[in-house]
PDB file of C-alpha atoms in Angstrom:
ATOM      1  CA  UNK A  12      29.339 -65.837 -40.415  1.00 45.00           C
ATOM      2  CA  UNK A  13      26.810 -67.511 -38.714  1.00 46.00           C
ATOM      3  CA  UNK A  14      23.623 -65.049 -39.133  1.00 47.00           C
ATOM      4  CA  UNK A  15      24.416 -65.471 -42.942  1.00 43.00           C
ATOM      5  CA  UNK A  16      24.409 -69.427 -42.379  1.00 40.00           C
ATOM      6  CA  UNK A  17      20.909 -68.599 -40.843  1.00 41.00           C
ATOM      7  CA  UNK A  18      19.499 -66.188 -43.392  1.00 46.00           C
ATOM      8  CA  UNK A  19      20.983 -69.130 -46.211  1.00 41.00           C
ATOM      9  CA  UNK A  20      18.990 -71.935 -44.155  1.00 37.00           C
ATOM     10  CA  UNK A  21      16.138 -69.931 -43.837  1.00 39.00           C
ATOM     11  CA  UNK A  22      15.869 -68.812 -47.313  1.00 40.00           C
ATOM     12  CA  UNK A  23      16.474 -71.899 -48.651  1.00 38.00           C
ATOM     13  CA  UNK A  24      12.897 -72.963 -46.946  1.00 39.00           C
ATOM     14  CA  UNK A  25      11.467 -70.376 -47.750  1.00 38.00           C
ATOM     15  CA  UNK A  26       9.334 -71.782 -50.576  1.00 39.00           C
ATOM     16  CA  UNK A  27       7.355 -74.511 -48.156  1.00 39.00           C
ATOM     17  CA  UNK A  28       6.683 -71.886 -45.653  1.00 41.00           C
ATOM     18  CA  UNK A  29       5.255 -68.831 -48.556  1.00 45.00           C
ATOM     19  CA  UNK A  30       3.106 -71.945 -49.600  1.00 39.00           C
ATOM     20  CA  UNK A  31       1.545 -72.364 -45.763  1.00 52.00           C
ATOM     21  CA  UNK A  32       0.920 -68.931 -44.979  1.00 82.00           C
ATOM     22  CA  UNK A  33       1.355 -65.916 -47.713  1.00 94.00           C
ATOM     23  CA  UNK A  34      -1.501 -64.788 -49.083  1.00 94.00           C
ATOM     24  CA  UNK A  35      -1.948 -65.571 -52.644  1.00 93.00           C
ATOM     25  CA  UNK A  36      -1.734 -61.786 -53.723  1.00 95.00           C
ATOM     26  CA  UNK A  37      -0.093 -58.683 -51.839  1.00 97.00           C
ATOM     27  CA  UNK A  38       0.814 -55.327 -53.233  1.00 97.00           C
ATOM     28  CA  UNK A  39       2.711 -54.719 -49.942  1.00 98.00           C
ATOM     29  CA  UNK A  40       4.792 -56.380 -47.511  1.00 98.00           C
ATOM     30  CA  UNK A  41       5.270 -55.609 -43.800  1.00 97.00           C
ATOM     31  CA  UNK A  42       8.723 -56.378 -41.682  1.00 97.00           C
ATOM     32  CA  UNK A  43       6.534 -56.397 -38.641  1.00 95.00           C
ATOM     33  CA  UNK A  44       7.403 -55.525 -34.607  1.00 91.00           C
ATOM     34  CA  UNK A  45       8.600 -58.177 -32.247  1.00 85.00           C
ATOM     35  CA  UNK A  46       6.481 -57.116 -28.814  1.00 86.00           C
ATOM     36  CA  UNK A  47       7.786 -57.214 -25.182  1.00 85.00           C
ATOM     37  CA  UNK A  48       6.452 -60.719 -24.893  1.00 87.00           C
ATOM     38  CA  UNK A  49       8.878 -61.516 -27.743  1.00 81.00           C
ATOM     39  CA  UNK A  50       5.419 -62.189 -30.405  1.00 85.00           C
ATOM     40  CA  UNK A  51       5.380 -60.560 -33.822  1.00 89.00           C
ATOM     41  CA  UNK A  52       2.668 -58.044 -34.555  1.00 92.00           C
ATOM     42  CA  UNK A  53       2.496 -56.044 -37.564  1.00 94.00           C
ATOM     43  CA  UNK A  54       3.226 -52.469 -37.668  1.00 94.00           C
ATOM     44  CA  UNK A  55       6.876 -52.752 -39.149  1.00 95.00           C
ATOM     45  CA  UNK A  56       9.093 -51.606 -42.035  1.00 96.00           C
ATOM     46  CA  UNK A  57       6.933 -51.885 -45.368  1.00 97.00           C
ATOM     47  CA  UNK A  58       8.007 -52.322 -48.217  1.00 98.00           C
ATOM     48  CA  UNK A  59       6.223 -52.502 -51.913  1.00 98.00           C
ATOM     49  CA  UNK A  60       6.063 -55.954 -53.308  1.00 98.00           C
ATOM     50  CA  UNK A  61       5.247 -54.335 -56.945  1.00 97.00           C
ATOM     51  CA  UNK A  62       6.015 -51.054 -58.848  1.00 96.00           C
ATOM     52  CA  UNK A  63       4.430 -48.096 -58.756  1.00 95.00           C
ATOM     53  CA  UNK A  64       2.965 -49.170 -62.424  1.00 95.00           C
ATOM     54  CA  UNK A  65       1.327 -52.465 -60.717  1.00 95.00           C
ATOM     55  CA  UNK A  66       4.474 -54.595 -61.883  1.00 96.00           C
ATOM     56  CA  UNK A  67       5.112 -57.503 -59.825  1.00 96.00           C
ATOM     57  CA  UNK A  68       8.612 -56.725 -58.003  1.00 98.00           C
ATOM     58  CA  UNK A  69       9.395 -59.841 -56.020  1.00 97.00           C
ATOM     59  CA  UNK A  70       9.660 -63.472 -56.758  1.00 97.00           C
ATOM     60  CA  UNK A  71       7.025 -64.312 -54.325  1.00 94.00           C
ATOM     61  CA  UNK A  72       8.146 -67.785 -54.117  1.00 94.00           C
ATOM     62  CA  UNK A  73      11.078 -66.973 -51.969  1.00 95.00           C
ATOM     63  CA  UNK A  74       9.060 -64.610 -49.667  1.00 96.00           C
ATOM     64  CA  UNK A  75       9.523 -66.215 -46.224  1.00 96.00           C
ATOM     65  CA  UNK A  76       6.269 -65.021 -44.736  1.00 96.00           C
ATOM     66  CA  UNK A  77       5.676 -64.935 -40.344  1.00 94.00           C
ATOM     67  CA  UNK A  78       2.475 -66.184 -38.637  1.00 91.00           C
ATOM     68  CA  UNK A  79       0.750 -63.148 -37.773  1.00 91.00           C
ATOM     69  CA  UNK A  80      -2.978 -62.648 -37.104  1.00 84.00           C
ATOM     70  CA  UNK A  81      -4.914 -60.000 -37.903  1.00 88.00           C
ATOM     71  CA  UNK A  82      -3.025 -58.853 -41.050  1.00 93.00           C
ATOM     72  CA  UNK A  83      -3.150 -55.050 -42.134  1.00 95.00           C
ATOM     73  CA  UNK A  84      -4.243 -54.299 -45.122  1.00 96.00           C
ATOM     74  CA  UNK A  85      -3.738 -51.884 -48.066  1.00 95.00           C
ATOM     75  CA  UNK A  86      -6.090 -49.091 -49.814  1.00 94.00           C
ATOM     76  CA  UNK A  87      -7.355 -51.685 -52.020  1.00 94.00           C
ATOM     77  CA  UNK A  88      -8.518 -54.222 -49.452  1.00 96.00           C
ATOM     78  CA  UNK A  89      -5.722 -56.420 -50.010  1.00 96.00           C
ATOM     79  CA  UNK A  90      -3.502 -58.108 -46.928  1.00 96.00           C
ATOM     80  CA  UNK A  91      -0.189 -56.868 -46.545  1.00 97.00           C
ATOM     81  CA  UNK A  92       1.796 -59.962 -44.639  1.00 97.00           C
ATOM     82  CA  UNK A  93       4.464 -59.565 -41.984  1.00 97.00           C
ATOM     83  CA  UNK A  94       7.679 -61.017 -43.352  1.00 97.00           C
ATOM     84  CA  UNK A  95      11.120 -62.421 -42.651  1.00 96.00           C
ATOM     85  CA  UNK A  96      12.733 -62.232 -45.709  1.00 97.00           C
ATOM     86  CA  UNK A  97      11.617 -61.231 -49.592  1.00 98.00           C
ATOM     87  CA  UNK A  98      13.671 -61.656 -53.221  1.00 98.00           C
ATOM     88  CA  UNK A  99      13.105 -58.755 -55.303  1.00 98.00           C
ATOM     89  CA  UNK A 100      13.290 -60.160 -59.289  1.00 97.00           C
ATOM     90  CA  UNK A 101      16.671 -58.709 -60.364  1.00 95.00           C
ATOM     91  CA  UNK A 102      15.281 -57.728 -63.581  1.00 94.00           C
ATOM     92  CA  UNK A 103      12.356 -55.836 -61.975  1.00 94.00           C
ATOM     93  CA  UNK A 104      15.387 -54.077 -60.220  1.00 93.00           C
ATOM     94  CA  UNK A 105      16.835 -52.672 -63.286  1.00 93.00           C
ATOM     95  CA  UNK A 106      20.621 -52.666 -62.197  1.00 94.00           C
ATOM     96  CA  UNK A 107      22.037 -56.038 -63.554  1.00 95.00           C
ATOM     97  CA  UNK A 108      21.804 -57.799 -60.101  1.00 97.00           C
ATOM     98  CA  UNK A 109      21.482 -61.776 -59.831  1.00 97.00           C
ATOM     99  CA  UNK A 110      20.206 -61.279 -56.780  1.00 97.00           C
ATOM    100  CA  UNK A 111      19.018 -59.183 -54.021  1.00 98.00           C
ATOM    101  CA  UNK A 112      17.211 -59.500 -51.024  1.00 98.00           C
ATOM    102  CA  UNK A 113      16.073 -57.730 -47.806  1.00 98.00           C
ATOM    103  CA  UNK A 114      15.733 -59.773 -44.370  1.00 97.00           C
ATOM    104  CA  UNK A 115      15.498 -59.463 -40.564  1.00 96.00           C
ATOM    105  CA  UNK A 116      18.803 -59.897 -38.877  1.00 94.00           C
ATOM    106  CA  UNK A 117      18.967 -59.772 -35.316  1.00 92.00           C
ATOM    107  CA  UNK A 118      22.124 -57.567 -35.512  1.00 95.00           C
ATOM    108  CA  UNK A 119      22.009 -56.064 -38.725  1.00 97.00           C
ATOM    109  CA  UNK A 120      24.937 -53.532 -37.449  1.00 97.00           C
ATOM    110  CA  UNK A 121      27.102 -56.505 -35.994  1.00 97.00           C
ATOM    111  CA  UNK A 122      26.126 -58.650 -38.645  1.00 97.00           C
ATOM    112  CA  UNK A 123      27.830 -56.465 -41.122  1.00 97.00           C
ATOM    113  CA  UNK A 124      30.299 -55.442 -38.889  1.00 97.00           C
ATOM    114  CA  UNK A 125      31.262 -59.301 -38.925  1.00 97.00           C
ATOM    115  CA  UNK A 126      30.779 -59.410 -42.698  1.00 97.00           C
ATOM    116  CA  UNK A 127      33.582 -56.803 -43.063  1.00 98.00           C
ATOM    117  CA  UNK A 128      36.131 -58.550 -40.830  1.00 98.00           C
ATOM    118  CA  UNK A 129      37.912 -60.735 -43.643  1.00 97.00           C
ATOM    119  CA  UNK A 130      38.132 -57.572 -45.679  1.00 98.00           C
ATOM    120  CA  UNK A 131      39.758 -54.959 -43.053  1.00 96.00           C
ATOM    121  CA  UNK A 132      41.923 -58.550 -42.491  1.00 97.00           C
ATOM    122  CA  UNK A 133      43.335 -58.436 -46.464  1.00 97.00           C
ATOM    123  CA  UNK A 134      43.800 -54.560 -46.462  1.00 96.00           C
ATOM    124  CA  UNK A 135      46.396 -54.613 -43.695  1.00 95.00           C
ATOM    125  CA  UNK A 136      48.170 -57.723 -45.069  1.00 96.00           C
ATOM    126  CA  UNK A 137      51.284 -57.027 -46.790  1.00 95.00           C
ATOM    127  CA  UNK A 138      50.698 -59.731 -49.089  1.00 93.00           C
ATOM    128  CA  UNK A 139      47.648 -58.356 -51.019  1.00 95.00           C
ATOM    129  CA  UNK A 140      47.673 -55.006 -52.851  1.00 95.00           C
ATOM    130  CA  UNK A 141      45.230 -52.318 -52.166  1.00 96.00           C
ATOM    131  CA  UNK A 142      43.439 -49.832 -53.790  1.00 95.00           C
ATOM    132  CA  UNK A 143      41.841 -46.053 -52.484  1.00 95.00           C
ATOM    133  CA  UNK A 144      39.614 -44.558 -54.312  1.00 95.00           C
ATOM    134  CA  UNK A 145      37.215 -41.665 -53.380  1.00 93.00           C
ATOM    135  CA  UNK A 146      34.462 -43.792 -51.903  1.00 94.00           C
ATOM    136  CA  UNK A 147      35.819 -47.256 -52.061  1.00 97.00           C
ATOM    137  CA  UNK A 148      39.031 -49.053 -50.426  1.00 97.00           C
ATOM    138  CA  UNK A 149      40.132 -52.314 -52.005  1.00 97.00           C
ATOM    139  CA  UNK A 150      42.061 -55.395 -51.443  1.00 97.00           C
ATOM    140  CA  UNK A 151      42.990 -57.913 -54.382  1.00 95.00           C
ATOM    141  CA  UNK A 152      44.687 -61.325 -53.218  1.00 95.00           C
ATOM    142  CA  UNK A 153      47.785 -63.242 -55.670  1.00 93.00           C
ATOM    143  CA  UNK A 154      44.432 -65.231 -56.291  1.00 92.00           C
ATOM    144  CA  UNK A 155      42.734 -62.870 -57.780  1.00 92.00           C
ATOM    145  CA  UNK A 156      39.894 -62.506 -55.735  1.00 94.00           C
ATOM    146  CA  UNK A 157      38.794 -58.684 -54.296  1.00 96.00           C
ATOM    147  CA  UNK A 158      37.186 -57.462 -51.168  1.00 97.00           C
ATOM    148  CA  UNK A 159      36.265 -53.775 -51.494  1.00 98.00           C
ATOM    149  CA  UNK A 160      34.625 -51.584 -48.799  1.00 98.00           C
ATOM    150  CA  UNK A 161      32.464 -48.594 -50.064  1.00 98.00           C
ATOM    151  CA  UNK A 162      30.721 -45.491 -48.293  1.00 95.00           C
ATOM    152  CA  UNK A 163      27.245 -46.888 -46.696  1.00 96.00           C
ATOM    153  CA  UNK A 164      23.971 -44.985 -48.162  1.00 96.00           C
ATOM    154  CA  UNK A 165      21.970 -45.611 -45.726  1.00 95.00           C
ATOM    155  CA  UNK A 166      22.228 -43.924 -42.671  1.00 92.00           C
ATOM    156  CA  UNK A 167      24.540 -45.344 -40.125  1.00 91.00           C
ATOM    157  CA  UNK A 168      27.892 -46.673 -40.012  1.00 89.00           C
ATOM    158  CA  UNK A 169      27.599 -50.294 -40.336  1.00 96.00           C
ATOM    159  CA  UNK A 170      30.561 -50.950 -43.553  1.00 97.00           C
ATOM    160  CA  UNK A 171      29.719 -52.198 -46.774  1.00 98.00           C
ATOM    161  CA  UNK A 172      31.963 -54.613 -48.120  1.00 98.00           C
ATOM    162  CA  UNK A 173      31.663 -56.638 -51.236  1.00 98.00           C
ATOM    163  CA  UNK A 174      33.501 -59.903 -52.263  1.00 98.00           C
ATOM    164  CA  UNK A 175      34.405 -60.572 -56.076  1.00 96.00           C
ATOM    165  CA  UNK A 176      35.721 -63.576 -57.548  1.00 92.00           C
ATOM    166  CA  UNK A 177      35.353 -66.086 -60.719  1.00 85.00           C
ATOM    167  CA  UNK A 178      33.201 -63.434 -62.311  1.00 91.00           C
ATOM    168  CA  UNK A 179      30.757 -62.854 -59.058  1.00 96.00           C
ATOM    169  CA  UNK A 180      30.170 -60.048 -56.721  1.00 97.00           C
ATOM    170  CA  UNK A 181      28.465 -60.941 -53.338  1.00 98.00           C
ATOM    171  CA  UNK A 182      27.671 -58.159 -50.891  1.00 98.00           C
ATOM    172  CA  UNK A 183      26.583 -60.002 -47.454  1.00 97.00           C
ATOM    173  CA  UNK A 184      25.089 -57.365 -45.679  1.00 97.00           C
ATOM    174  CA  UNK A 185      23.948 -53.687 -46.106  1.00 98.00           C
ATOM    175  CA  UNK A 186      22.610 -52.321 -42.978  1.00 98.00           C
ATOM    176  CA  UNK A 187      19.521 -50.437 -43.633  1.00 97.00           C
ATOM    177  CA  UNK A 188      19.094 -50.101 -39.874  1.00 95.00           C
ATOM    178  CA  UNK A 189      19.744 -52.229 -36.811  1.00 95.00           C
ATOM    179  CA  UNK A 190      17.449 -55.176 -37.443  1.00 95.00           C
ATOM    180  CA  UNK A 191      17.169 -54.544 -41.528  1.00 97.00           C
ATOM    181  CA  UNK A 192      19.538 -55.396 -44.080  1.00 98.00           C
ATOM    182  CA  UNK A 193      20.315 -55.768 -47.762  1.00 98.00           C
ATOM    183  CA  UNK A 194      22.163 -58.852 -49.725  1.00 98.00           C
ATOM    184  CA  UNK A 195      23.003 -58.619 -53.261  1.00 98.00           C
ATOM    185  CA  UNK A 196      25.287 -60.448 -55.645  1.00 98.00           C
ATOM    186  CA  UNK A 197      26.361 -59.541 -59.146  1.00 97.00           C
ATOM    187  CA  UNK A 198      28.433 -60.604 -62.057  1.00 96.00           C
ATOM    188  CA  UNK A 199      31.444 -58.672 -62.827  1.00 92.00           C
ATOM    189  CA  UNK A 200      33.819 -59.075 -65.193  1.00 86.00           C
ATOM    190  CA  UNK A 201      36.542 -56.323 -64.126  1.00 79.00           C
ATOM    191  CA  UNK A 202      39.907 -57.195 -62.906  1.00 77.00           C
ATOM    192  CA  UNK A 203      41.278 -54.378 -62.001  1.00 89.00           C
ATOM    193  CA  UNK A 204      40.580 -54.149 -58.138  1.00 92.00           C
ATOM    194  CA  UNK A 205      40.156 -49.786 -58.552  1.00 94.00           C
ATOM    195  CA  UNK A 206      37.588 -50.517 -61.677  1.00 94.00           C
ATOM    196  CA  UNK A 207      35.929 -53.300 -59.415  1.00 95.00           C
ATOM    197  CA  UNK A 208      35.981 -50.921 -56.015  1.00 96.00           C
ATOM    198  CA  UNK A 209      34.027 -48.141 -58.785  1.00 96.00           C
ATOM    199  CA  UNK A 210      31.416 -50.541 -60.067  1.00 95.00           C
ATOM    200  CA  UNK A 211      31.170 -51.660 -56.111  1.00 97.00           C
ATOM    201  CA  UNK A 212      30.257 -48.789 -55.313  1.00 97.00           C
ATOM    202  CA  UNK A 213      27.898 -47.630 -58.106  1.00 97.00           C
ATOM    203  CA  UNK A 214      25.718 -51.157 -57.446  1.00 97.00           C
ATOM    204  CA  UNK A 215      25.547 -49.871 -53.708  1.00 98.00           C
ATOM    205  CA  UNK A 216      24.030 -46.722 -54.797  1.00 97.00           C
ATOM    206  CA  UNK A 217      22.046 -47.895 -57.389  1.00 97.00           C
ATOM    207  CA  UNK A 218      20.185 -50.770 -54.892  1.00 98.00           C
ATOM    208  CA  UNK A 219      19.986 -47.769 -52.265  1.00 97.00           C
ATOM    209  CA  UNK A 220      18.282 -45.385 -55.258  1.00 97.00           C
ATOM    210  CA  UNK A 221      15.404 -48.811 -56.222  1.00 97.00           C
ATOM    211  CA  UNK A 222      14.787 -49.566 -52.518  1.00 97.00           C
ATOM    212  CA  UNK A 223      14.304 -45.938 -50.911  1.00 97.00           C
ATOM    213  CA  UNK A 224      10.928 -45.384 -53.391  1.00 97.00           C
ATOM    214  CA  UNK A 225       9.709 -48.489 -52.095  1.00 97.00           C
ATOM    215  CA  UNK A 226       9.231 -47.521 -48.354  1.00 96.00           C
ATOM    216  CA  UNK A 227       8.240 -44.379 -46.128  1.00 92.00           C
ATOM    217  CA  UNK A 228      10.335 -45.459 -43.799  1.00 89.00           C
ATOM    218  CA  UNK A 229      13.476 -45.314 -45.607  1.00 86.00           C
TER     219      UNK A 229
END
């Protein structure tokens, strides 16, 4: 998947480029607005960057922050900077996560779309067994491994699809909307490909229930 490749690459700098140009304290981040001449202005998605009791929510370190002039800024005075990418702390998330981050995506609807391919793959081959439940549809491999797709909570109809293996969940993309998305991994410990397609979709709902406070626009 090569936006994931991207998002990986870009993350993965992410530290050099929060040094350059984040500020060194923001309550408040901002997914900013590409213009018709293709520059980013502010004006975007935001999102909180700590709790509503002043915690710190994101491990700022791993914020991948955009060049943008003439920052916004909150009720406090402080700047709120236009971002690419930002890492909440999974333990300031409450749900057990490893990890879990929100980031542009070009495509965020393709993106998952593409995300979801190897699963709707292993549900119509005869050499995996599957399991239905209410709000989940799962696929477990002779390996062991298990791809489930669960009912999206945000609202479109971009699939959610989760990959477990060797103890670890991934979740590539959750569509918030068509140029927003979610990634989130976990570590699970279930077997059963019915009790993993449960807890699949239980994390969905829970990262859907810690994100919506955090924006407006959500």
């Amino acid at each position: 998947m090569r936006g994931i490749l991207v998002l990986l690459v870009l993350l993965l700098g992410s530290s050099a480029a929060s040094a350059q140009t984040c500020p060194d304290f923001y309550r408040f981040v901002d997914f900013g607005l590409t213009g018709g001449d293709g520059v980013t202005y502010r004006g975007g998605i935001v999102l909180r960057a700590e709790g509503f009791d002043g915690a710190p929510l994101l491990l700022t370190a791993q914020t991948l922050c955009r060049d943008v002039r003439d920052l916004a800024v909150d009720g406090r005075g402080n700047p709120i900077p236009v971002v690419a990418a930002v890492t909440y702390d999974p333990a300031a998330a409450g749900i057990a996560l490893r990890d879990l981050r929100v980031a542009l995506w070009p495509d965020a609807l393709a993106e998952a779309q593409e995300a979801a391919a190897a699963h709707l793959a292993a549900v119509h081959n005869p050499n995996m067994t599957v399991a239905r439940g209410e709000d989940y549809l799962c696929a477990l491999a002779p390996t062991g491994a298990v791809s489930c797709q669960v009912q999206p909570p945000f609202p479109n109809q971009a699939p959610v699809v989760a990959y477990c293996d060797a103890g670890l969940c991934r979740m590539p993309v959750m569509a918030i909307n068509a140029t927003l998305a979610v990634g989130a991994a976990w570590s699970s410990d279930v077997a059963d490909p019915a009790a993993i397609g449960a807890q699949v979709a239980q994390k969905v709902r829970q990262i859907h229930d810690f994100l919506v406070p955090l924006s407006a626009a959500f």
